[in-house]
Coordinates of C-alpha atoms and ligand atoms in Angstrom, one line a residue:
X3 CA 124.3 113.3 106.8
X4 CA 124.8 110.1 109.0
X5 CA 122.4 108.0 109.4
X6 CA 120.9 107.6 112.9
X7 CA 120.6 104.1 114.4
X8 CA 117.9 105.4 116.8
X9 CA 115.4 106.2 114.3
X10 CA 116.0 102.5 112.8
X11 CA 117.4 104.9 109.4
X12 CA 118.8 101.8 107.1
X13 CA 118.2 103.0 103.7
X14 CA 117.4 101.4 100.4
X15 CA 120.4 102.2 98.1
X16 CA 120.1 98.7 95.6
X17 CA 117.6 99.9 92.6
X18 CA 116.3 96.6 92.1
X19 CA 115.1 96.1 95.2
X20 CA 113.4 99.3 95.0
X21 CA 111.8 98.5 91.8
X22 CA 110.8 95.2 92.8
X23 CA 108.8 96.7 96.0
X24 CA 107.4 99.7 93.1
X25 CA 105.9 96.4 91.1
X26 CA 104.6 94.4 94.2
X27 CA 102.5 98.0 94.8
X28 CA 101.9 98.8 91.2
X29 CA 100.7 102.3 92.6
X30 CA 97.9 104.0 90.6
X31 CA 97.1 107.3 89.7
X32 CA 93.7 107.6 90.9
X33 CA 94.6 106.7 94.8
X34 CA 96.1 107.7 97.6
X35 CA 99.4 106.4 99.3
X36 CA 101.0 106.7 102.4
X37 CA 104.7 106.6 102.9
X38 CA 106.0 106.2 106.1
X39 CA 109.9 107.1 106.5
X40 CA 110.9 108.0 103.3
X41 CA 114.2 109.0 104.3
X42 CA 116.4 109.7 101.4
X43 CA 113.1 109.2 99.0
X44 CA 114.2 105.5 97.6
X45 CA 110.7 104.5 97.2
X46 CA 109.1 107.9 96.9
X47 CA 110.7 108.9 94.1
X48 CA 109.0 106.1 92.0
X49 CA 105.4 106.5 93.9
X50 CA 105.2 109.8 92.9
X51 CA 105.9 109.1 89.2
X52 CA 103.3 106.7 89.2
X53 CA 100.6 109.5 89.5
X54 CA 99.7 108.9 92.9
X55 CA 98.6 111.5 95.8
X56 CA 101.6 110.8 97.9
X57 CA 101.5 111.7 101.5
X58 CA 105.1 110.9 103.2
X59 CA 105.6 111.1 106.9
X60 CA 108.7 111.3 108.4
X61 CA 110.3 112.0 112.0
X62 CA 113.8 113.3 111.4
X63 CA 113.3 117.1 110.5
X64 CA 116.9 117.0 108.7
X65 CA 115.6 114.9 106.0
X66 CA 112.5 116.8 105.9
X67 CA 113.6 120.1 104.0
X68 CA 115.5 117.6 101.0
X69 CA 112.5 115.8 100.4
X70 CA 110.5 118.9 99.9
X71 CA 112.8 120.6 98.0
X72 CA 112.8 117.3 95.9
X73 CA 109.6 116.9 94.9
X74 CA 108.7 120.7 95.2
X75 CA 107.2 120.7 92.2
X76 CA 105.4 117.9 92.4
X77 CA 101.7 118.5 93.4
X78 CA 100.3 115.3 94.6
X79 CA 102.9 114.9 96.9
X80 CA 102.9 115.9 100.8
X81 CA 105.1 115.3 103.6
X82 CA 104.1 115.8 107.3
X83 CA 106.7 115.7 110.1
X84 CA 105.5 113.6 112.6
X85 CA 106.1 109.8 114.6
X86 CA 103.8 107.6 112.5
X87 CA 103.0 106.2 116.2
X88 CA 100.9 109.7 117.1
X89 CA 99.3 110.5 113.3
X90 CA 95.2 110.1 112.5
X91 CA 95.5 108.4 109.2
X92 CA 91.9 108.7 108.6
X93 CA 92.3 112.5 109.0
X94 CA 95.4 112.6 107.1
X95 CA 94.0 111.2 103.9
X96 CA 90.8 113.4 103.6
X97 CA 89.1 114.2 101.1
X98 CA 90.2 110.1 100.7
X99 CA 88.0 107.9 102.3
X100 CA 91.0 105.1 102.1
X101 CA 94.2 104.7 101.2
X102 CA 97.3 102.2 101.0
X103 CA 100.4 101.7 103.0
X104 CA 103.7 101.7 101.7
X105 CA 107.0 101.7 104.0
X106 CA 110.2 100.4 104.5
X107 CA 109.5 100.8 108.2
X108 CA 112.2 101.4 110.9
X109 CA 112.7 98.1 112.7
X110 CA 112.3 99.7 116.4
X111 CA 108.9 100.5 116.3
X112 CA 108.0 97.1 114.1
X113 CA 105.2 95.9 116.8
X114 CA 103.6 99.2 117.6
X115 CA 103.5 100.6 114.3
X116 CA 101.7 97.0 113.0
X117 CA 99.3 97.9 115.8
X118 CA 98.3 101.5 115.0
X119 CA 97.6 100.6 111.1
X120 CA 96.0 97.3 112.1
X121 CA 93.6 99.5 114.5
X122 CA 93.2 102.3 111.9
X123 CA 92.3 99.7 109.2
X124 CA 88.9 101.3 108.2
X125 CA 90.9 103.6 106.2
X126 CA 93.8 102.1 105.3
X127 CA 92.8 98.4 102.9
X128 CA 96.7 97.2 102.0
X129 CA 100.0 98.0 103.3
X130 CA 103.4 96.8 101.7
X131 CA 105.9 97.0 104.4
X132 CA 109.3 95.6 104.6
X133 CA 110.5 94.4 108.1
X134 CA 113.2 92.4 109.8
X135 CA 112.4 88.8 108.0
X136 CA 111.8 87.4 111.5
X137 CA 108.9 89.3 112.3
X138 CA 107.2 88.3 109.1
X139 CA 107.9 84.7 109.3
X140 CA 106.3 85.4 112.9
X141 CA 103.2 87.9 111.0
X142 CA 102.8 84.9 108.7
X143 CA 103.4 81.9 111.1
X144 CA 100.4 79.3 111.4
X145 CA 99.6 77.8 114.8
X146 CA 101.6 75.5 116.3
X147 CA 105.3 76.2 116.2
X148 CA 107.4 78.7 118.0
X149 CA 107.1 81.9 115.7
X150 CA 103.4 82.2 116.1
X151 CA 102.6 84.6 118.7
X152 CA 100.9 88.0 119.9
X153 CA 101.9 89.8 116.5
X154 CA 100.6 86.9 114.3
X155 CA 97.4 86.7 116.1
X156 CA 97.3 90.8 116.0
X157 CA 97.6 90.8 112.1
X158 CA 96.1 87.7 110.9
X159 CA 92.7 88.8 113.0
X160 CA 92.2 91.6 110.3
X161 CA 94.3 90.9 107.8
X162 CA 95.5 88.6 105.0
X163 CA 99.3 88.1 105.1
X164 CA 102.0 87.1 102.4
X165 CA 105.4 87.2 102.3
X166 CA 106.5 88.5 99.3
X167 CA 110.2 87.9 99.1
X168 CA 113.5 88.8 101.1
X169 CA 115.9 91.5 100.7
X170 CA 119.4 90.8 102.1
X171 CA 121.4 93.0 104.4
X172 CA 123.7 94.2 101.6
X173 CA 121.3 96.2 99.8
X174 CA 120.5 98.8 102.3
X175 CA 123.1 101.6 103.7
X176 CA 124.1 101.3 106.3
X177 CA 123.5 97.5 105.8
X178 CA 121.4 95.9 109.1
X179 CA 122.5 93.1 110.9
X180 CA 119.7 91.0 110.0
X181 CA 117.9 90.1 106.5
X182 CA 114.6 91.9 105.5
X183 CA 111.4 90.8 103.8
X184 CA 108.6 92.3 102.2
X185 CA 105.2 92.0 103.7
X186 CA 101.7 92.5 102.2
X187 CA 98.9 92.8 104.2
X188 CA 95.4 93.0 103.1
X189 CA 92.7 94.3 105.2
X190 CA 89.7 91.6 105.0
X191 CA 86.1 92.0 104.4
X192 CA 85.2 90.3 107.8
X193 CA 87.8 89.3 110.4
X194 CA 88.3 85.6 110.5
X195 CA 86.3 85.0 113.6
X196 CA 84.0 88.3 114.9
X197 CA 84.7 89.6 118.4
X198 CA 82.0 91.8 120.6
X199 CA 85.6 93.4 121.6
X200 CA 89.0 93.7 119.5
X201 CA 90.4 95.6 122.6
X202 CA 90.4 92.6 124.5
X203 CA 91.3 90.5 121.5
X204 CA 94.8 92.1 121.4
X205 CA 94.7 92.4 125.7
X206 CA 94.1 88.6 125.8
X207 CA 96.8 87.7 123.1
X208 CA 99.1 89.9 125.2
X209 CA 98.4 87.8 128.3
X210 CA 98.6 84.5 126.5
X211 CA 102.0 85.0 125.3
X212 CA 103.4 86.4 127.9
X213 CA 105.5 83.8 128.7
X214 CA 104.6 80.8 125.9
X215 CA 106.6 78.4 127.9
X216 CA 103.3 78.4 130.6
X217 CA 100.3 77.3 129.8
X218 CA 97.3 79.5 129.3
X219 CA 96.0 79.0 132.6
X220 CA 99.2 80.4 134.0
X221 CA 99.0 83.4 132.0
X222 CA 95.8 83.8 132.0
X223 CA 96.0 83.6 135.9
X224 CA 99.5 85.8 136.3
X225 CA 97.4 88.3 133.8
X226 CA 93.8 88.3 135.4
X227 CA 93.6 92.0 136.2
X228 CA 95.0 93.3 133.2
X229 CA 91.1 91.8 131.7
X230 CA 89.7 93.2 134.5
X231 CA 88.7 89.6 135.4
X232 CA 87.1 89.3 139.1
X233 CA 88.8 86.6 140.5
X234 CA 90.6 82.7 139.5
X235 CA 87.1 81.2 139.2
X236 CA 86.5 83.6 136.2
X237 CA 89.3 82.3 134.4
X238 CA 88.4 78.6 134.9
X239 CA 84.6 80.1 133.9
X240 CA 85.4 81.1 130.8
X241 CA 88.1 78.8 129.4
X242 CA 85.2 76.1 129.7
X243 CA 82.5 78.4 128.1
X244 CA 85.0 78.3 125.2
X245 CA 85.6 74.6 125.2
X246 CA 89.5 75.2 125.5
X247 CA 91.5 72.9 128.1
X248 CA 93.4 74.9 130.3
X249 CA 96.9 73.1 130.0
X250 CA 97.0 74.2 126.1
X251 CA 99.9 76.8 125.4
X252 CA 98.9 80.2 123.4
X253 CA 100.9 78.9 120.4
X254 CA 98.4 75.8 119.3
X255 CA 95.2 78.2 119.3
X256 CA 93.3 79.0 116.5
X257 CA 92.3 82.8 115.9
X258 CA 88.4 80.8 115.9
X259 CA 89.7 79.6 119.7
X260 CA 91.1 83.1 121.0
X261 CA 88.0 84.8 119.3
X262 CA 85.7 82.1 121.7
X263 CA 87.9 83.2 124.4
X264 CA 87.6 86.6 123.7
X265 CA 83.8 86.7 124.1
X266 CA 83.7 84.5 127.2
X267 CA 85.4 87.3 128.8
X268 CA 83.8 89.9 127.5
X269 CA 79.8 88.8 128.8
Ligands
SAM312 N1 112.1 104.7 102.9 C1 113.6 104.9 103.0 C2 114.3 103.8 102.3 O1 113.7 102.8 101.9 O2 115.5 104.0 102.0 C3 114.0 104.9 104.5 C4 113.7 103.7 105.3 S1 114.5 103.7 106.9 C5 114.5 101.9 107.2 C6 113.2 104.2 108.0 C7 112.7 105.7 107.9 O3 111.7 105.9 108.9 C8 113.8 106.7 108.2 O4 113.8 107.7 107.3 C9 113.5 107.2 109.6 O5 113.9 108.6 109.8 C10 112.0 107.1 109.6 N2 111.4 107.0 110.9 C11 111.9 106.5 112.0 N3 111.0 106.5 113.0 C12 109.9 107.0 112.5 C13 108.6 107.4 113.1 N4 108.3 107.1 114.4 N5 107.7 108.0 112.3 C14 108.0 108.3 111.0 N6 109.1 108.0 110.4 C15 110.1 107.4 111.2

């Protein structure tokens, strides 16, 4: 079967790889796990042995009927086809109040799919994920320099992030252009700085890095309606409520400063 480009299908084929990801999870056998994509089953295969209720969730139907047939008799493990963008992971783990995320996530859905685990983070508390290494030197930038942006702000807010190591292009089939790394996230007991409203949070980061060349004022005014601001003097209202000087650029504030933010727009 070819692989499709489209669904972002570059599959794990080196073993150690695998088996290094399988340590960095250490799945158990009293807990549930998500998979999402798990294409040829690279990392299923060893989840599965571990014990562990495995629910997989996969898009391409053609690698649907394998996997079952695979792990047929297998009773732990499930596999729902369906775009990981659209599924109700609370619903999906019941009886299991929470579970953990593991994926070797297709790279054309990186930002979106961060997004709908970050938001469903109630019952999801860690997620192992490998991505295209530049995104998580972006998930796990500091502020400052160029690579922090909308996705570190998205993902730092809830969670804690390391980088655990890189995997180069050579061990995947077909191999990707780019290198990979893998990623664990942590869901935190209290975000780093509380907001009356995460929706606006994520809006506002949006707006900020819009375009990071212009400073915040810029965005904030080319952006105004999309936070349902009223007018110009609103902006300049509730940068000073939050101490911040409009001429800063997104990439030098601190989650503590675009929480402050946050609530001075969100009276
Ligand atoms: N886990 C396998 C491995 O490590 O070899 C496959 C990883 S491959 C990078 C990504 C997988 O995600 C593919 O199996 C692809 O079909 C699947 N996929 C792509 N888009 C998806 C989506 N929106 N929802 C669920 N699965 C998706």
């Amino acid at each position: 079967m070819k692989a499709k480009r489209r669904l972002g299908q570059n599959f794990l084929v080196d073993s150690s790889y695998q088996e290094r990801i399988i340590r960095a999870v250490n799945p158990r056998a009293d807990e549930t796990i998500i998979e999402i994509g798990p294409g040829h089953g690279a990392l299923t295969e060893h989840l599965v042995d571990s014990g562990a209720r495995v629910i997989a969730i996969e898009l391409d139907h053609e690698l649907i009927l394998p996997l079952r047939a695979a792990f047929a008799t297998r009773d732990h493990f499930s596999i729902i086809q369906a775009d990981a963008l659209e599924v109700d992971f609370a619903a999906l783990i019941e009886p299991a109040a929470t579970a953990r995320v593991v994926a070797n996530l297709p790279y054309y859905i990186s930002t979106p799919i961060m997004q709908r685990l970050i938001e469903a983070r109630t019952a999801i508390t860690e997620m192992t994920v490998m991505l295209q290494r530049e995104v998580v030197e972006c998930i796990t930038a500091a502020p400052g320099g160029k690579e922090y942006g909308f996705i570190s702000v998205l993902v730092q807010y809830a969670c804690e992030a390391e980088s655990l190591f890189d995997v180069p292009p050579g061990a995947f089939r077909p191999a990707p252009k780019v290198w990979s790394s893998v990623l664990r996230l942590t869901r935190r007991a209290a975000p780093v700085a509380e907001v009356r409203d995460e929706t606006m949070l994520i809006e506002l980061a949006k707006v900020l890095f819009s375009q990071r060349r212009k400073t915040i004022f810029n965005n904030l005014r080319s952006g105004y309606t999309r936070l349902n601001l009223p007018d110009v003097e609103a902006i300049h209202a509730a940068l000073s409520q939050a101490g911040l000087d409009p001429q800063r650029r997104a990439e030098t504030l601190t989650l503590t400063e675009m929480a402050a933010l946050t609530n001075a727009l969100t009276q």
